[in-house]
Amino acid sequence: MRRTLALLVITTSSLAFAETAPNKAPSFTNPTAVALIEDQLLRPLAAKDSERSKFSRARVPATARRVRVLDRAALVDATGKAFVRFAVDERYGWFDANDDDSWNASEITGCAYLEAREVFIERGGKIHPAAARLGKKTKPVAGACEPSAQVVTR
């Protein structure tokens, strides 16, 4: 009886201090941005993941990814080009399709320039083209994804 009581106390106390899911930024619907990000980043990433050997020692690829657009209106950078920021959430392994807690929030973050059809990601605190996530060597792009004071409404 004492062991059961002790186990119950330990379990409930650990649940009280359990870390909750990180607060994620609200998501807005922008089908053009989502389609661009899926076309330029997620589909090539899924194709790269499918080519890997099942005996590889590398990290297991995500089983599902979803795009969240973080800006309601497009932002403008210093050169006057409009962009929207995004985050990609990932799931690993088996999961319940209705469970939002099983998503790893903001595994990939970046921005998409809709008119230029360019996608950039954040890597090591710097902004790189989306090809960097696919294993290509890229150089940081200065000034990309940095909003100026103006906001463009569409």
XYZ file of C-alpha atoms in Angstrom, residues 10-135:
126
model
C 5.417 10.896 -7.558
C 3.256 10.556 -10.650
C 0.914 13.411 -9.761
C 3.753 15.709 -8.717
C 5.608 15.085 -11.975
C 2.441 15.813 -13.949
C 2.041 19.103 -12.119
C 5.475 20.233 -13.290
C 5.213 18.764 -16.772
C 6.147 21.144 -19.525
C 3.211 22.353 -21.542
C 3.293 22.746 -25.301
C 5.033 25.932 -26.441
C 2.764 28.812 -27.337
C 2.687 29.039 -31.068
C 1.868 32.118 -33.061
C -1.570 32.266 -34.659
C -1.879 30.922 -38.179
C -3.519 32.820 -41.016
C -4.892 31.472 -44.244
C -2.888 32.435 -47.325
C -3.303 29.699 -49.946
C -0.806 31.312 -52.333
C 1.941 31.344 -49.699
C 1.171 27.805 -48.545
C 1.278 26.506 -52.128
C 4.602 28.268 -52.771
C 6.183 26.885 -49.591
C 4.938 23.366 -50.315
C 6.223 23.583 -53.897
C 9.655 25.039 -53.105
C 10.414 23.485 -49.710
C 8.162 20.676 -48.470
C 7.849 18.542 -51.619
C 11.605 18.561 -52.351
C 12.258 17.845 -48.663
C 9.860 14.877 -48.716
C 11.500 13.569 -51.912
C 14.948 13.833 -50.282
C 13.683 12.035 -47.169
C 12.197 9.196 -49.247
C 15.530 8.545 -50.995
C 17.356 7.853 -47.751
C 18.138 4.250 -46.818
C 16.071 2.757 -44.038
C 19.364 1.590 -42.509
C 20.735 5.131 -42.278
C 21.965 6.358 -38.912
C 20.735 9.865 -39.620
C 17.779 11.292 -37.740
C 14.475 9.743 -38.746
C 12.619 12.130 -41.073
C 9.336 13.713 -40.092
C 6.237 11.686 -40.918
C 4.094 14.795 -41.440
C 4.648 18.509 -41.944
C 2.250 21.460 -41.969
C 2.720 25.115 -42.882
C 1.514 28.008 -40.759
C 1.521 31.528 -42.228
C 2.325 33.926 -39.389
C 1.371 37.276 -40.972
C -2.144 38.432 -41.748
C -0.809 41.042 -44.193
C 2.384 40.987 -46.222
C 5.381 42.809 -44.773
C 7.786 44.910 -46.822
C 11.577 44.668 -46.607
C 14.079 47.510 -47.096
C 14.111 47.030 -50.887
C 10.308 47.334 -51.122
C 9.562 43.652 -51.780
C 6.559 42.107 -49.993
C 6.916 38.855 -48.024
C 5.098 36.769 -45.428
C 6.683 34.858 -42.566
C 5.922 31.176 -42.029
C 6.628 28.264 -39.718
C 6.595 24.554 -40.522
C 5.462 22.159 -37.785
C 6.600 18.524 -37.912
C 5.478 15.199 -36.460
C 7.644 12.144 -35.901
C 6.629 8.501 -35.610
C 3.108 7.307 -34.883
C 0.579 9.907 -33.908
C -3.108 10.608 -33.481
C -4.372 12.725 -36.378
C -6.588 14.809 -34.081
C -3.932 15.494 -31.446
C -2.418 18.985 -31.793
C 0.037 18.301 -28.965
C 1.992 15.783 -31.039
C 3.255 18.479 -33.431
C 6.743 19.940 -32.940
C 6.055 23.628 -33.462
C 8.229 25.829 -35.672
C 10.819 23.244 -36.710
C 11.473 25.318 -39.836
C 10.935 29.085 -39.920
C 11.413 31.570 -42.696
C 9.689 33.835 -45.171
C 8.256 33.646 -48.672
C 8.356 36.356 -51.328
C 5.186 35.658 -53.274
C 5.798 37.882 -56.309
C 9.390 36.680 -56.802
C 8.396 33.086 -55.877
C 11.336 32.761 -53.479
C 11.399 30.940 -50.145
C 14.000 31.579 -47.452
C 14.605 29.747 -44.175
C 16.306 30.697 -40.943
C 19.405 28.670 -40.217
C 21.845 29.480 -37.446
C 20.334 32.921 -36.916
C 20.830 33.864 -40.571
C 18.507 33.761 -43.573
C 19.354 31.283 -46.343
C 17.550 30.154 -49.518
C 15.276 27.128 -48.988
C 17.810 24.944 -50.812
C 19.932 25.056 -47.637
C 17.428 22.726 -45.952
C 17.851 20.287 -48.840
C 21.589 19.932 -48.258
